C-alpha atoms as one frame of an Amber mdcrd trajectory, in Angstrom:
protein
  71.632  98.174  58.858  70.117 101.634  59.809  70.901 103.182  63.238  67.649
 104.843  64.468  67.923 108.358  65.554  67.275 107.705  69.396  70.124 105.546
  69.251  72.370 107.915  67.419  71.695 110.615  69.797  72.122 107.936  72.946
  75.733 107.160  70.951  76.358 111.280  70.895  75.213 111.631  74.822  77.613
 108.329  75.373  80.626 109.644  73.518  80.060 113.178  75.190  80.028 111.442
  78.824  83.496 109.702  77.552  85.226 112.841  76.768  83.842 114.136  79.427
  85.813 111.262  81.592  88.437 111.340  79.951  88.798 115.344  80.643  88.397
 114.675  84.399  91.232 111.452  84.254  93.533 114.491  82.308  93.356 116.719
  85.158  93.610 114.892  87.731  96.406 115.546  90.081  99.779 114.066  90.215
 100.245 112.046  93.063 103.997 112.604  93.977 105.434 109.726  96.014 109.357
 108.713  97.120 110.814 106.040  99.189 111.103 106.321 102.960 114.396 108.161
 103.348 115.462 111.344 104.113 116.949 112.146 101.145 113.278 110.888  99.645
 111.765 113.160 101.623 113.629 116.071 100.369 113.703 115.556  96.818 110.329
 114.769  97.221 109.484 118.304  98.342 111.359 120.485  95.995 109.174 118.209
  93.127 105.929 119.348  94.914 107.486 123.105  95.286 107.809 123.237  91.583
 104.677 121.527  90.675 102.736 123.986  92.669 104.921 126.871  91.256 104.098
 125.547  87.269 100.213 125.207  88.394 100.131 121.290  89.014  97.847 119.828
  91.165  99.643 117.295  93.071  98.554 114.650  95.863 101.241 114.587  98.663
 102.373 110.530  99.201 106.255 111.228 100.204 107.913 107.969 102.002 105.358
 105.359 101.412 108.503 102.488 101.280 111.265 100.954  99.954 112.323 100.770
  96.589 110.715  98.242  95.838 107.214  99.344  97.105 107.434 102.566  95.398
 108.267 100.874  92.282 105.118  98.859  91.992 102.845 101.939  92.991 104.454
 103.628  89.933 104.183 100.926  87.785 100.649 100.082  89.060  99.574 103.527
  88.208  99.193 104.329  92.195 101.754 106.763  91.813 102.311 109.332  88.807
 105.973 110.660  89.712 108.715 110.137  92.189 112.297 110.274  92.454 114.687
 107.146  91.292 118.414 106.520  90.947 119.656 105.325  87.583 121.896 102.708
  88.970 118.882 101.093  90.133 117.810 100.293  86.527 120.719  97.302  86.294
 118.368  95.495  89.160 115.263  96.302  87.552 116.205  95.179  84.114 118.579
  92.513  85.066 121.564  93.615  83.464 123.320  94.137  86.737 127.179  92.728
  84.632 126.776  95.335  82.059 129.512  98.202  82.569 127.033 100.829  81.176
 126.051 101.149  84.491 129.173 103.144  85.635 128.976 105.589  83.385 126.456
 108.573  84.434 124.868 109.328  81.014 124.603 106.381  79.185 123.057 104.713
  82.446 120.380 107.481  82.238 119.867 106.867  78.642 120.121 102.886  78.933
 117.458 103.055  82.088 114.952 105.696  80.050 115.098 103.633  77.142 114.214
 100.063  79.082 111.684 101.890  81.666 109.789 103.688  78.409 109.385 100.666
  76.227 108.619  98.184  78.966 106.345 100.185  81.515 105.876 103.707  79.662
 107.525 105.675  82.561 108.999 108.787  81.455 112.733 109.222  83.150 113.503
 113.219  83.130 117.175 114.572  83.523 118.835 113.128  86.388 121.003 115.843
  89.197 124.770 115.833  88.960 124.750 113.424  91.939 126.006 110.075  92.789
 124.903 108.118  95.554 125.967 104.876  95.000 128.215 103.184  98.145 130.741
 104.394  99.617 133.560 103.271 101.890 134.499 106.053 104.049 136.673 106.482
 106.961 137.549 109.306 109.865 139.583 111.786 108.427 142.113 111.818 110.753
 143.159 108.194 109.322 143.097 109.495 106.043 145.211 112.190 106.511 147.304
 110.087 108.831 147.919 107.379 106.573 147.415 109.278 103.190 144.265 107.256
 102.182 142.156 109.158  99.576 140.987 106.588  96.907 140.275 102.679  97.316
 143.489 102.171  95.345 144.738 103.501  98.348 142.503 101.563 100.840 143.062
  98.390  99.102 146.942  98.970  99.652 146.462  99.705 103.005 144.475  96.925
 103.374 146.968  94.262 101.818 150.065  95.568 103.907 147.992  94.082 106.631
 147.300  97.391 108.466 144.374  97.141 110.656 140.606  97.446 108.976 137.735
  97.325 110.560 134.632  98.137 108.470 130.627  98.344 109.677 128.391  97.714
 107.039 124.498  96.228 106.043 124.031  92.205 105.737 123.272  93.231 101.885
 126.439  95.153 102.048 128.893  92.343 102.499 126.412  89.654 100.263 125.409
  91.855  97.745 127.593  90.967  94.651 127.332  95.023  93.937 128.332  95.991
  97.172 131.702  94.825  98.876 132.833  91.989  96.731 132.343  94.106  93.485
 134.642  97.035  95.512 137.496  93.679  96.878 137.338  92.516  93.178 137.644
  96.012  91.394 140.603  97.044  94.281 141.895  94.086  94.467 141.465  93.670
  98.258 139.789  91.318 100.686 138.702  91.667 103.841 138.011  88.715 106.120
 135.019  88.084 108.774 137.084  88.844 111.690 137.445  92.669 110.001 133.194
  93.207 109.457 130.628  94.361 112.241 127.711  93.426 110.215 124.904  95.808
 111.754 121.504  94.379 111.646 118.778  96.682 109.621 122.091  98.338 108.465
 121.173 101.705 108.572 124.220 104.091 107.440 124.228 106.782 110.022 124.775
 103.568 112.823 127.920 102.553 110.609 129.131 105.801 110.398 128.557 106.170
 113.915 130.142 103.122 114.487 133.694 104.408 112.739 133.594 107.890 114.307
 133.656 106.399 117.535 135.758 103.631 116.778 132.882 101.042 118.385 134.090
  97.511 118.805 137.183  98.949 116.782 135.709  99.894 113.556 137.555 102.383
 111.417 135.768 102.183 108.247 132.354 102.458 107.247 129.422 101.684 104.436
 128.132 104.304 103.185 126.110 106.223 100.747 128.027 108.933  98.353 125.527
 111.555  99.678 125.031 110.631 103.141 124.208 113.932 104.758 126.051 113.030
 108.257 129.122 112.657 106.600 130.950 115.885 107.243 129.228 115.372 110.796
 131.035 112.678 111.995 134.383 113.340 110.486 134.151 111.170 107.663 136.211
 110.834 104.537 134.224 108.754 101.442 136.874 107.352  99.541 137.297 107.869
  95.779 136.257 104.878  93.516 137.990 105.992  90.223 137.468 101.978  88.861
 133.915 102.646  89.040 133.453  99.976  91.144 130.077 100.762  91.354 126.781
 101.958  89.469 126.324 105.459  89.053 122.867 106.112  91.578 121.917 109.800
  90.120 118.754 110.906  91.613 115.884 111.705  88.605 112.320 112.484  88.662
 110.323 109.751  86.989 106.858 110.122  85.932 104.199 108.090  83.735 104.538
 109.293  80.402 100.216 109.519  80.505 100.829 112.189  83.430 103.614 113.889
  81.959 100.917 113.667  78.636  98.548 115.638  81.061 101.059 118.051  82.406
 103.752 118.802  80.072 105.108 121.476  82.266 106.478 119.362  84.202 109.470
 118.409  82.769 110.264 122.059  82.554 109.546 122.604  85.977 111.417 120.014
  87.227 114.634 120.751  85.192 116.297 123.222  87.103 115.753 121.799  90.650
 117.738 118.703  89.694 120.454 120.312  87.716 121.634 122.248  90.682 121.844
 119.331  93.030 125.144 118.375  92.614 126.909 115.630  94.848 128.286 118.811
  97.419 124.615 120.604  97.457 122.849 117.259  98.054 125.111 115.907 100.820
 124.813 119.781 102.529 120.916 119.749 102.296 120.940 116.340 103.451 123.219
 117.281 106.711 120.329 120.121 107.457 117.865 117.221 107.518 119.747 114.505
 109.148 121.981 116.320 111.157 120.864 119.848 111.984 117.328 118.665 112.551
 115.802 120.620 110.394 112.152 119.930 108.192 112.656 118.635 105.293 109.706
 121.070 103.569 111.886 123.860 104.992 114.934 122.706 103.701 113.610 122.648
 100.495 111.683 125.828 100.375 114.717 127.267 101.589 117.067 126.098  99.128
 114.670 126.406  96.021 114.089 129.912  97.289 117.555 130.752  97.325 117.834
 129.578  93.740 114.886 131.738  91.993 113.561 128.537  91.787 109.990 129.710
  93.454
């Protein structure tokens, strides 16, 4: 059949609008998003810092929610990057039993491999950072009672010294959270030794064991907490791996990261430096010195040659 030549040239003008569409989709800008934390917060604005600095447009959409919220805007396509923790891929592909999870790397490369061929999400190189939970206790019972590890805490534990430990509803339930440190230590601890805090926020159960409220000496916590140091707090050493390695890492829809190559690049060298010691500092300027998080980071990426 023969195509007239209006209808060729309304094809041409129709094909010309597409690319034309498809030009404006490519440049965009990346909306940048993170969960409602601090530590969210931060992370967040070191990845809009570096944007900026490689020539990215960006959309600013820090602390919209939980992990769960943020996951379905980046899945949905409502958000183009954000910051994840590779520990959280056992949850998200149901694989919670597999030991791969303790082990930093092949986490990372287990999680980019599932998140890529199920949802095309792109994850870039994770920081040097775990923060998975943590027990931790004041440090004046650690040094008192030589407590460094939870080989140590479970021993303490079983001679039937006294343990008091504040902690999240999910904390004590969660089959990753205490039961998965008792079974791995060896340890149990019964109701009569829990203050189960409601909303189970981890600066109230660290508060709780500085201050030794309603006798509570130990603590849930997260390895990168930034009021740590703060309150006096030791986080005990979980060389069974106990738990899932939680590195933070940019992740990013592979069509954006399509648009903006540069990003990965960009990116890079702001996570590599944030190892577990930098993170929990930076965090302590937010959560315990008061300070902006946008400052924090400016100040920190500056300090770096990072901007």
């Amino acid at each position: 059949m023969m195509i007239s030549p209006q209808l060729s040239r309304r094809g041409v003008l129709f094909g010309a609008l597409a690319l034309g569409v498809t030009k404006a989709v490519a440049a965009a800008p990346v909306v940048v998003s993170s969960k409602l934390d601090l530590e969210g917060a931060l992370l967040g604005q070191m990845m809009l810092l570096a944007l900026a600095r490689a020539g990215v447009p960006t959309i600013n959409e820090l602390q919209i929610g939980p992990t769960a919220i943020l996951r379905q805007g980046l899945i949905s396509g409502a958000v183009d990057l954000c910051v994840e923790y590779t520990g959280n891929g056992a949850f998200f592909f149901h694989q919670e039993s597999d030991p791969v999870w303790r082990d930093a790397r092949q986490g990372f490369l287990r999680v980019a491999e599932l998140d890529y061929a199920q949802n095309r999400l792109v994850w870039l190189e994770p920081a040097p950072a775990d923060n998975s939970w943590v027990i931790a206790i004041p440090k004046a019972l650690a040094a008192e009672k030589s407590l460094r590890t939870l080989d140590d805490f479970a021993a303490f534990v079983r001679a039937g010294n006294r343990i008091k430990l504040a902690a999240s509803a999910e904390f004590v339930e969660s089959e990753a959270g205490l039961p998965a440190f008792e079974a791995a230590y060896g340890f149990n601890l019964q109701a009569s030794q829990l203050l189960v805090l409601s909303g189970g926020e981890t600066t109230a159960t660290m508060k709780a064991a500085s201050d030794g409220i309603s006798g509570v000496n130990a603590a849930m916590a997260y390895g990168s907490d930034g009021a740590l140091n703060a309150l006096d707090l030791l986080p005990l050493d979980d060389p069974r791996h106990a738990e899932p390695v939680y590195a933070p890492a940019p992740v990013i829809r592979a069509a954006t990261l399509a648009d903006y190559p540069q990003i990965r690049q960009a990116l890079a060298p702001v996570f590599a430096g944030l190892d577990l010691t930098t993170l929990r500092a930076l965090n302590e300027r937010v959560a315990v010195e008061g300070e902006e998080a946008t400052f924090v980071a400016r100040n920190y990426m500056t300090a770096q040659n990072l901007l």
